[in-house]
Coordinates of C-alpha atoms (C1' of nucleotides) in Angstrom, one line a residue:
Chain A
X1 CA 9.4 -45.1 32.2
X2 CA 7.7 -42.5 30.0
X3 CA 9.9 -40.9 27.3
X4 CA 10.5 -37.3 28.3
X5 CA 9.5 -34.7 25.6
X6 CA 12.4 -33.7 23.4
X7 CA 11.3 -30.0 23.3
X8 CA 8.9 -27.6 24.9
X9 CA 5.4 -27.9 23.5
X10 CA 4.4 -25.1 21.2
X11 CA 2.1 -22.3 22.5
X12 CA 0.3 -19.6 20.6
X13 CA 2.6 -17.1 22.3
X14 CA 5.8 -18.9 21.2
X15 CA 4.4 -19.1 17.7
X16 CA 3.6 -15.4 17.5
X17 CA 6.9 -14.3 19.2
X18 CA 8.9 -16.4 16.7
X19 CA 7.0 -14.9 13.8
X20 CA 7.7 -11.4 15.0
X21 CA 11.4 -12.2 15.3
X22 CA 11.5 -13.5 11.7
X23 CA 9.6 -10.4 10.5
X24 CA 11.9 -8.1 12.4
X25 CA 15.1 -9.6 11.0
X26 CA 14.0 -10.8 7.5
X27 CA 10.8 -9.0 6.6
X28 CA 7.2 -9.9 6.5
X29 CA 7.5 -12.0 3.4
X30 CA 9.9 -14.3 5.2
X31 CA 7.0 -15.2 7.6
X32 CA 5.5 -18.2 5.8
X33 CA 3.8 -21.0 7.7
X34 CA 6.5 -23.3 6.3
X35 CA 9.4 -21.1 7.3
X36 CA 7.9 -20.5 10.7
X37 CA 7.5 -24.2 11.2
X38 CA 11.1 -24.8 10.3
X39 CA 12.2 -22.0 12.7
X40 CA 10.3 -23.7 15.5
X41 CA 11.6 -27.2 14.6
X42 CA 8.2 -28.4 13.7
X43 CA 6.3 -29.4 10.5
X44 CA 4.2 -26.5 9.1
X45 CA 0.9 -28.1 9.9
X46 CA 1.6 -28.3 13.6
X47 CA 1.1 -24.5 13.7
X48 CA -2.5 -24.9 12.9
X49 CA -3.1 -26.3 16.4
X50 CA -2.2 -22.8 17.8
X51 CA -3.5 -20.4 15.2
X52 CA -6.5 -20.8 13.0
X53 CA -4.7 -19.7 9.8
X54 CA -2.1 -17.2 8.6
X55 CA -4.6 -14.4 8.8
X56 CA -5.1 -14.9 12.5
X57 CA -1.3 -15.1 12.9
X58 CA -1.0 -11.7 11.3
X59 CA -3.8 -10.4 13.6
X60 CA -1.9 -11.6 16.6
X61 CA 1.4 -10.1 15.4
X62 CA -0.3 -6.8 14.8
X63 CA -1.8 -6.8 18.3
X64 CA 1.6 -7.2 19.9
X65 CA 2.9 -4.1 18.0
X66 CA -0.3 -2.0 18.7
X67 CA 0.1 -2.9 22.4
X68 CA 3.5 -1.4 22.3
X69 CA 1.8 1.9 21.2
X70 CA -0.1 2.1 24.5
X71 CA 0.7 5.2 26.4
X72 CA -0.9 5.2 29.8
X73 CA -0.2 8.7 30.9
X74 CA 0.8 11.5 28.4
X75 CA 3.1 14.0 30.0
X76 CA 0.8 16.9 29.4
X77 CA -2.9 17.3 30.3
X78 CA -3.5 19.6 27.4
X79 CA -5.1 17.8 24.4
X80 CA -2.7 18.9 21.7
X81 CA 0.6 18.0 23.3
X82 CA -1.0 14.8 24.6
X83 CA -2.3 13.8 21.1
X84 CA 1.1 14.7 19.6
X85 CA 2.9 12.5 22.2
X86 CA 0.5 9.6 21.5
X87 CA 1.2 9.8 17.7
X88 CA 5.0 10.0 18.2
X89 CA 4.9 7.1 20.6
X90 CA 3.0 5.0 18.1
X91 CA 5.7 6.0 15.5
X92 CA 8.4 4.6 17.9
X93 CA 6.7 1.2 18.0
X94 CA 6.4 1.2 14.2
X95 CA 10.1 2.2 13.8
X96 CA 11.1 -0.9 15.8
X97 CA 9.0 -3.2 13.5
X98 CA 9.3 -1.8 10.0
X99 CA 7.2 -4.7 8.6
X100 CA 4.2 -3.9 10.8
X101 CA 2.6 -1.3 8.5
X102 CA 2.2 -3.9 5.8
X103 CA 0.5 -6.2 8.2
X104 CA -1.8 -3.5 9.7
X105 CA -2.9 -2.4 6.3
X106 CA -4.2 -5.8 5.4
X107 CA -6.3 -6.2 8.6
X108 CA -10.0 -5.8 7.9
X109 CA -11.5 -5.0 11.3
X110 CA -9.9 -3.4 14.4
X111 CA -9.2 -5.9 17.2
X112 CA -10.1 -4.9 20.8
X113 CA -6.5 -3.9 21.3
X114 CA -6.7 -1.6 18.2
X115 CA -10.0 -0.2 19.5
X116 CA -8.3 0.7 22.8
X117 CA -5.8 2.7 20.8
X118 CA -8.5 4.5 18.8
X119 CA -10.4 5.1 22.0
X120 CA -7.4 6.7 23.8
X121 CA -6.8 9.1 20.9
X122 CA -10.4 10.1 20.6
X123 CA -10.7 10.6 24.4
X124 CA -7.6 12.9 24.2
X125 CA -9.1 15.0 21.4
X126 CA -12.6 15.1 23.1
X127 CA -10.9 16.2 26.4
X128 CA -10.0 19.4 24.5
X129 CA -13.6 20.1 23.9
X130 CA -13.4 19.3 20.1
X131 CA -16.9 18.2 18.9
X132 CA -17.5 14.6 18.0
X133 CA -17.9 15.5 14.3
X134 CA -14.6 17.5 14.2
X135 CA -12.8 14.6 16.0
X136 CA -14.2 12.2 13.4
X137 CA -12.7 14.3 10.6
X138 CA -9.4 14.6 12.4
X139 CA -9.2 10.9 12.9
X140 CA -9.7 10.3 9.2
X141 CA -7.1 13.0 8.3
X142 CA -4.6 11.4 10.6
X143 CA -5.3 8.1 8.8
X144 CA -2.4 5.7 9.1
X145 CA -0.4 8.3 11.2
X146 CA -2.6 7.1 14.1
X147 CA -0.7 3.9 13.8
X148 CA 2.7 5.6 13.6
X149 CA 3.3 5.4 9.9
X150 CA 2.7 7.5 6.7
X151 CA 2.7 5.6 3.5
X152 CA 5.5 7.4 1.7
X153 CA 4.7 6.3 -1.8
X154 CA 7.8 6.1 -4.1
X155 CA 10.0 7.3 -1.2
X156 CA 12.6 4.6 -1.3
X157 CA 14.3 5.3 -4.6
X158 CA 18.0 5.5 -3.8
X159 CA 20.2 7.8 -6.0
X160 CA 22.8 6.2 -8.2
X161 CA 26.2 5.7 -6.4
X162 CA 28.3 6.2 -9.5
X163 CA 29.1 10.0 -9.6
X164 CA 28.9 10.1 -13.4
X165 CA 25.5 8.4 -13.4
X166 CA 24.3 10.7 -10.7
X167 CA 25.3 13.8 -12.6
X168 CA 23.7 12.5 -15.8
X169 CA 20.5 11.7 -13.8
X170 CA 20.4 15.2 -12.3
X171 CA 21.0 16.8 -15.6
X172 CA 18.1 14.9 -17.1
X173 CA 15.9 15.7 -14.1
X174 CA 16.8 19.4 -14.4
X175 CA 15.4 19.4 -17.9
X176 CA 12.3 17.2 -17.6
X177 CA 11.3 17.6 -13.9
X178 CA 12.9 20.9 -12.8
X179 CA 10.5 21.5 -9.9
X180 CA 11.0 18.0 -8.5
X181 CA 14.8 18.6 -8.5
X182 CA 14.5 22.0 -6.9
X183 CA 12.3 20.7 -4.0
X184 CA 14.5 17.6 -3.5
X185 CA 17.5 19.9 -3.3
X186 CA 15.8 22.1 -0.7
X187 CA 15.0 19.2 1.5
X188 CA 18.4 17.6 1.5
X189 CA 20.2 18.2 4.7
X190 CA 23.5 17.2 3.2
X191 CA 23.9 19.2 0.0
X192 CA 26.1 16.4 -1.5
X193 CA 23.2 13.9 -1.6
X194 CA 20.7 16.0 -3.4
X195 CA 18.4 13.4 -5.0
X196 CA 16.5 11.3 -2.4
X197 CA 18.1 9.9 0.7
X198 CA 18.4 13.3 2.4
X199 CA 14.9 13.1 3.9
X200 CA 14.3 13.0 7.6
X201 CA 11.3 10.8 8.1
X202 CA 10.8 11.8 11.7
X203 CA 10.8 15.5 10.9
X204 CA 8.2 14.9 8.1
X205 CA 6.0 12.9 10.4
X206 CA 6.2 15.7 13.0
X207 CA 5.5 18.4 10.5
X208 CA 2.4 16.5 9.2
X209 CA 0.8 15.8 12.6
X210 CA 1.4 19.5 13.6
X211 CA -0.3 20.7 10.5
X212 CA -3.3 18.4 11.3
X213 CA -3.5 19.2 15.0
X214 CA -3.0 22.9 14.4
X215 CA -5.7 22.8 11.8
X216 CA -8.0 21.0 14.2
X217 CA -7.4 23.7 16.8
X218 CA -8.1 26.5 14.4
X219 CA -11.4 24.9 13.3
X220 CA -12.3 24.3 16.9
X221 CA -11.9 28.0 17.7
X222 CA -13.3 29.2 14.3
X223 CA -15.8 32.0 14.7
X224 CA -18.4 30.1 12.7
X225 CA -18.6 27.7 15.6
X226 CA -19.7 25.1 13.0
X227 CA -17.4 22.5 14.7
X228 CA -18.0 23.5 18.2
X229 CA -21.6 22.4 18.6
X230 CA -21.3 19.4 20.8
X231 CA -24.9 18.1 20.6
X232 CA -25.6 18.3 16.9
X233 CA -24.9 15.6 14.4
X234 CA -22.8 17.9 12.3
Chain B
X1 CA -0.7 -21.5 -48.7
X2 CA 0.3 -20.3 -45.3
X3 CA -2.0 -21.1 -42.4
X4 CA -3.6 -17.8 -41.2
X5 CA -3.1 -17.1 -37.5
X6 CA -6.1 -18.2 -35.4
X7 CA -5.9 -15.1 -33.2
X8 CA -4.3 -11.7 -33.0
X9 CA -0.8 -11.9 -31.7
X10 CA -0.3 -10.6 -28.2
X11 CA 1.1 -7.1 -27.6
X12 CA 2.2 -5.5 -24.4
X13 CA -0.7 -3.2 -24.6
X14 CA -3.2 -6.0 -24.9
X15 CA -1.6 -7.8 -22.0
X16 CA -1.8 -4.7 -19.7
X17 CA -5.3 -3.8 -20.8
X18 CA -6.6 -7.3 -20.0
X19 CA -4.8 -7.3 -16.7
X20 CA -6.5 -4.0 -15.8
X21 CA -9.9 -5.4 -16.8
X22 CA -9.4 -8.4 -14.5
X23 CA -8.3 -6.2 -11.6
X24 CA -11.2 -3.8 -12.1
X25 CA -13.8 -6.7 -12.0
X26 CA -12.2 -9.3 -9.7
X27 CA -9.5 -7.5 -7.7
X28 CA -5.8 -7.3 -7.9
X29 CA -5.3 -10.8 -6.4
X30 CA -7.1 -12.3 -9.4
X31 CA -4.4 -11.0 -11.6
X32 CA -2.0 -13.9 -11.7
X33 CA 0.2 -14.7 -14.7
X34 CA -1.7 -18.0 -15.0
X35 CA -5.2 -16.4 -14.9
X36 CA -4.1 -13.6 -17.2
X37 CA -2.8 -16.2 -19.7
X38 CA -6.1 -18.0 -19.5
X39 CA -8.0 -14.8 -20.1
X40 CA -5.9 -14.2 -23.2
X41 CA -6.3 -17.7 -24.4
X42 CA -2.6 -18.4 -24.0
X43 CA -0.3 -20.4 -21.9
X44 CA 1.1 -18.3 -18.9
X45 CA 4.7 -18.4 -20.2
X46 CA 3.7 -16.7 -23.4
X47 CA 3.2 -13.5 -21.4
X48 CA 6.9 -13.3 -20.7
X49 CA 7.6 -12.3 -24.3
X50 CA 5.7 -9.1 -23.6
X51 CA 6.5 -8.2 -20.0
X52 CA 9.7 -9.0 -18.2
X53 CA 7.9 -10.3 -15.1
X54 CA 4.9 -9.7 -12.9
X55 CA 6.6 -6.7 -11.3
X56 CA 6.9 -4.9 -14.6
X57 CA 3.3 -5.8 -15.4
X58 CA 2.2 -4.0 -12.2
X59 CA 4.4 -1.1 -13.1
X60 CA 2.7 -0.8 -16.5
X61 CA -0.8 -1.2 -14.9
X62 CA 0.0 1.6 -12.4
X63 CA 1.2 3.9 -15.2
X64 CA -2.1 3.6 -17.0
X65 CA -4.0 4.7 -13.9
X66 CA -1.5 7.5 -13.1
X67 CA -1.9 8.8 -16.7
X68 CA -5.6 9.0 -16.0
X69 CA -4.8 11.5 -13.2
X70 CA -3.2 13.9 -15.6
X71 CA -4.9 17.3 -15.6
X72 CA -3.6 19.6 -18.3
X73 CA -5.4 22.8 -17.3
X74 CA -6.8 23.3 -13.8
X75 CA -9.8 25.6 -14.0
X76 CA -8.2 28.2 -11.6
X77 CA -4.9 29.9 -11.9
X78 CA -4.6 30.3 -8.1
X79 CA -2.4 27.7 -6.5
X80 CA -4.8 26.4 -3.8
X81 CA -7.9 25.7 -5.9
X82 CA -5.6 24.3 -8.7
X83 CA -3.9 22.0 -6.2
X84 CA -7.3 21.0 -4.8
X85 CA -8.6 20.2 -8.2
X86 CA -5.5 18.0 -9.0
X87 CA -6.0 16.0 -5.9
X88 CA -9.7 15.5 -6.4
X89 CA -9.0 14.5 -10.0
X90 CA -6.5 11.9 -8.9
X91 CA -9.1 10.6 -6.5
X92 CA -11.5 10.1 -9.4
X93 CA -9.0 7.9 -11.3
X94 CA -8.5 6.0 -8.1
X95 CA -12.2 5.5 -7.5
X96 CA -12.5 3.9 -10.9
X97 CA -9.8 1.4 -10.1
X98 CA -10.1 0.4 -6.4
X99 CA -7.3 -2.1 -6.7
X100 CA -4.8 0.5 -7.9
X101 CA -3.7 1.8 -4.4
X102 CA -2.4 -1.7 -3.5
X103 CA -0.4 -1.8 -6.7
X104 CA 1.0 1.7 -6.3
X105 CA 2.0 1.0 -2.7
X106 CA 4.3 -1.8 -3.8
X107 CA 6.1 0.2 -6.5
X108 CA 9.7 1.0 -5.4
X109 CA 10.6 3.9 -7.7
X110 CA 8.5 6.5 -9.5
X111 CA 8.2 5.9 -13.2
X112 CA 8.5 8.9 -15.6
X113 CA 4.7 9.1 -15.7
X114 CA 4.6 9.3 -11.9
X115 CA 7.3 11.9 -11.9
X116 CA 5.2 14.0 -14.3
X117 CA 2.4 13.8 -11.8
X118 CA 4.7 14.9 -9.0
X119 CA 6.2 17.6 -11.1
X120 CA 2.7 19.0 -12.0
X121 CA 1.7 19.2 -8.3
X122 CA 5.0 20.8 -7.2
X123 CA 4.8 23.3 -10.0
X124 CA 1.3 24.3 -8.9
X125 CA 2.4 24.8 -5.3
X126 CA 5.6 26.7 -6.3
X127 CA 3.4 29.0 -8.6
X128 CA 1.8 30.3 -5.4
X129 CA 5.3 31.4 -4.1
X130 CA 5.6 28.6 -1.5
X131 CA 9.2 28.0 -0.7
X132 CA 10.8 24.7 -2.0
X133 CA 11.2 23.6 1.6
X134 CA 7.6 24.2 2.5
X135 CA 6.5 22.5 -0.7
X136 CA 8.6 19.5 0.3
X137 CA 6.9 19.2 3.6
X138 CA 3.5 19.6 2.0
X139 CA 4.2 16.8 -0.4
X140 CA 5.1 14.5 2.4
X141 CA 2.0 15.6 4.4
X142 CA -0.2 14.8 1.4
X143 CA 1.5 11.4 1.2
X144 CA -0.7 9.0 -0.7
X145 CA -3.4 11.6 -1.2
X146 CA -1.3 12.9 -4.1
X147 CA -2.3 9.6 -5.7
X148 CA -5.9 10.0 -4.8
X149 CA -6.2 7.7 -1.9
X150 CA -5.9 7.8 1.9
X151 CA -5.2 4.5 3.6
X152 CA -8.2 4.2 5.8
X153 CA -6.9 1.6 8.2
X154 CA -9.6 -0.6 9.7
X155 CA -12.2 1.4 7.9
X156 CA -14.0 -1.5 6.2
X157 CA -15.6 -3.2 9.2
X158 CA -19.3 -3.5 8.3
X159 CA -21.8 -3.5 11.2
X160 CA -23.8 -6.6 12.0
X161 CA -27.0 -6.9 10.0
X162 CA -29.0 -8.7 12.7
X163 CA -30.6 -6.0 14.8
X164 CA -30.2 -7.9 18.0
X165 CA -26.5 -8.4 17.4
X166 CA -26.2 -4.8 16.4
X167 CA -27.8 -3.7 19.7
X168 CA -25.6 -6.0 21.7
X169 CA -22.5 -4.7 19.9
X170 CA -23.4 -1.1 20.6
X171 CA -24.1 -1.8 24.2
X172 CA -20.7 -3.4 24.6
X173 CA -19.0 -0.5 22.8
X174 CA -20.9 2.0 24.9
X175 CA -19.3 0.4 27.9
X176 CA -15.8 -0.3 26.7
X177 CA -15.2 2.2 23.9
X178 CA -17.6 5.0 24.7
X179 CA -15.7 7.8 22.8
X180 CA -15.4 5.6 19.7
X181 CA -19.2 5.1 19.7
X182 CA -19.9 8.8 20.2
X183 CA -17.7 9.8 17.4
X184 CA -19.0 7.1 15.1
X185 CA -22.6 8.3 15.8
X186 CA -21.7 11.9 15.1
X187 CA -20.3 11.0 11.7
X188 CA -23.2 8.9 10.6
X189 CA -25.4 10.6 8.1
X190 CA -28.1 8.1 8.6
X191 CA -28.8 7.9 12.3
X192 CA -30.0 4.3 11.9
X193 CA -26.6 3.0 10.8
X194 CA -24.6 4.3 13.6
X195 CA -21.6 2.0 13.6
X196 CA -19.4 2.2 10.5
X197 CA -20.8 2.4 7.0
X198 CA -22.2 5.9 7.5
X199 CA -18.9 7.5 6.4
X200 CA -18.6 9.7 3.3
X201 CA -15.1 8.9 1.9
X202 CA -15.2 11.8 -0.6
X203 CA -16.0 14.3 2.2
X204 CA -13.2 12.9 4.4
X205 CA -10.8 13.2 1.5
X206 CA -11.8 16.8 0.9
X207 CA -11.6 17.7 4.5
X208 CA -8.1 16.3 4.8
X209 CA -6.7 18.1 1.8
X210 CA -8.3 21.4 2.8
X211 CA -6.7 21.1 6.3
X212 CA -3.3 20.4 4.6
X213 CA -3.6 23.2 1.9
X214 CA -5.0 25.7 4.4
X215 CA -2.1 24.8 6.8
X216 CA 0.4 25.3 4.0
X217 CA -1.1 28.7 3.2
X218 CA -1.0 29.8 6.8
X219 CA 2.7 28.8 7.1
X220 CA 3.5 30.6 3.8
X221 CA 2.0 33.8 5.2
X222 CA 3.4 33.3 8.7
X223 CA 5.0 36.4 10.2
X224 CA 8.2 34.4 11.0
X225 CA 8.8 34.1 7.3
X226 CA 10.6 30.9 8.1
X227 CA 9.0 29.2 5.1
X228 CA 9.1 32.1 2.8
X229 CA 12.8 32.4 2.2
X230 CA 13.1 31.1 -1.4
X231 CA 16.9 30.9 -1.6
X232 CA 17.8 29.3 1.7
X233 CA 18.1 25.5 2.2
X234 CA 15.6 25.7 5.1
Chain C
dA1 C1' 9.0 -14.8 -34.1
dC2 C1' 6.1 -16.5 -31.2
dC3 C1' 4.1 -19.9 -28.3
dT4 C1' 4.2 -24.5 -25.6
dG5 C1' 5.3 -28.5 -22.1
dA6 C1' 7.5 -30.0 -18.5
dA7 C1' 9.7 -28.9 -14.5
dC8 C1' 11.4 -26.3 -10.2
dA9 C1' 10.9 -24.1 -6.0
dC10 C1' 7.8 -22.1 -3.6
dC11 C1' 2.7 -20.9 -1.2
dG12 C1' -1.6 -22.0 2.4
dT13 C1' -4.4 -25.6 3.9
dT14 C1' -7.2 -30.3 4.5
dC15 C1' -7.5 -34.8 6.0
dA16 C1' -6.4 -39.1 7.8
dA17 C1' -2.9 -41.2 10.3
dG18 C1' 0.5 -41.8 13.9
dT19 C1' 2.3 -41.8 19.0
Chain D
dA1 C1' -3.2 -34.0 23.1
dC2 C1' -0.1 -33.0 20.0
dC3 C1' 2.4 -33.7 15.9
dT4 C1' 3.3 -35.9 11.1
dG5 C1' 2.9 -37.3 5.9
dA6 C1' 0.9 -37.2 1.9
dA7 C1' -1.8 -34.6 -1.0
dC8 C1' -4.4 -30.6 -3.2
dA9 C1' -4.8 -26.4 -5.5
dC10 C1' -2.5 -22.7 -6.2
dC11 C1' 1.9 -19.2 -7.2
dG12 C1' 6.1 -17.0 -10.4
dT13 C1' 9.5 -18.4 -13.3
dT14 C1' 13.4 -21.1 -16.2
dC15 C1' 14.7 -23.7 -20.0
dA16 C1' 14.6 -26.4 -23.9
dA17 C1' 11.6 -27.6 -27.4
dG18 C1' 8.1 -27.0 -31.0
dT19 C1' 6.0 -24.6 -35.4

DNA sequence: ACCTGAACACCGTTCAAGT
DNA sequence: ACCTGAACACCGTTCAAGT
């Protein structure tokens, strides 16, 4: 009588799924080959039968998230609302996996799944008649927003919770960085939490992509027609 | 007779300068406490007398680069060319230290030096009469471009050098990602290097900030005056 | 005051060995 | 076929000790 296996054999899919679970709950740094092995009840080196190395593991994790950004049929046929919907859809996937932007940023080349996403957005913009050259600039201007995130540098500084400290900090800012304070106050939805925290990421994302898409539309219709020539290399 | 010291004692400044030199020449990953100690002819643990830990070392390295972005007197008094000049100036500093965006991105809170940079840009935008709320949105839209970089996700894929491989890759792209190929071809300055590589980063940066600043100007002058109300919280 | 040595708790990964 | 154990070459950092 053969001894039955004590657990399911690993597969690449199980390895990647578990890695995503760990990243979702504990962050990307918690995904080490050793911790992932532990979570799967296996010695770390066993993982190397299913992924070539950690880099390929990250590739596969990113592909799962990018696949979640796939939008088969935008609800509008017009290029601008369709592009807008694609970008907001990508942002939803990113919101569900807050670690993913850090993984995407370290990928060196686009996978076929990523190229499918790029292709869909470019096709949408081209369907509006925007020239290849204008579309190219727009894609660069969108930058990471194509992948549903904007790198909000220095965005995560929480204000002090102690009211006395908060008041002191605000007094100091009013003296040394008065314009920063004024703009932070203007952005705050809740007037009581004036410094940081009061920022609506979704609204900022929407504002930014509207500026970019409106700008693209304006250039497309510009009287110079510089951007409208479909067959030039401009 | 006291034995003279065999080398200059370390200072925080020397530690940070050497770390920046290593990052400039070998990349940010080459800056480990151990390698930095080696480069200074000192055991790694000696560094902890001058920086609290590696995180503070990165803070200090970033501050040096952000200080290089300081522009005392823009050459125009008008807000838009002045803002444009600030952004391009920041990009120059970033170009000289290609590792710096990776370090900036991992900082959690802005240092005083970083707040000075933010303050200068906000003051420039406010000098044009843009409302605090519009300025806030514009700052978010600029995102990392305020720090002179745009995260060009998946931008660094070099095309195959072997002509046969290149032709095969292009044939495959033409079939599966036709719009990507068309747009890549339109962007290429040299028609012989059609896939990747032919992209002018400086031109893309300039295009993007012009779209954003032009968009800000249009909203500032918009007939709705939604963005022009200086004293509301909108 | 400033630097050192040994050690701890981690990494990713290779290679030969086990069942 | 699939997993394991021991080992290698790295990390950042602490702590007690040296001069």
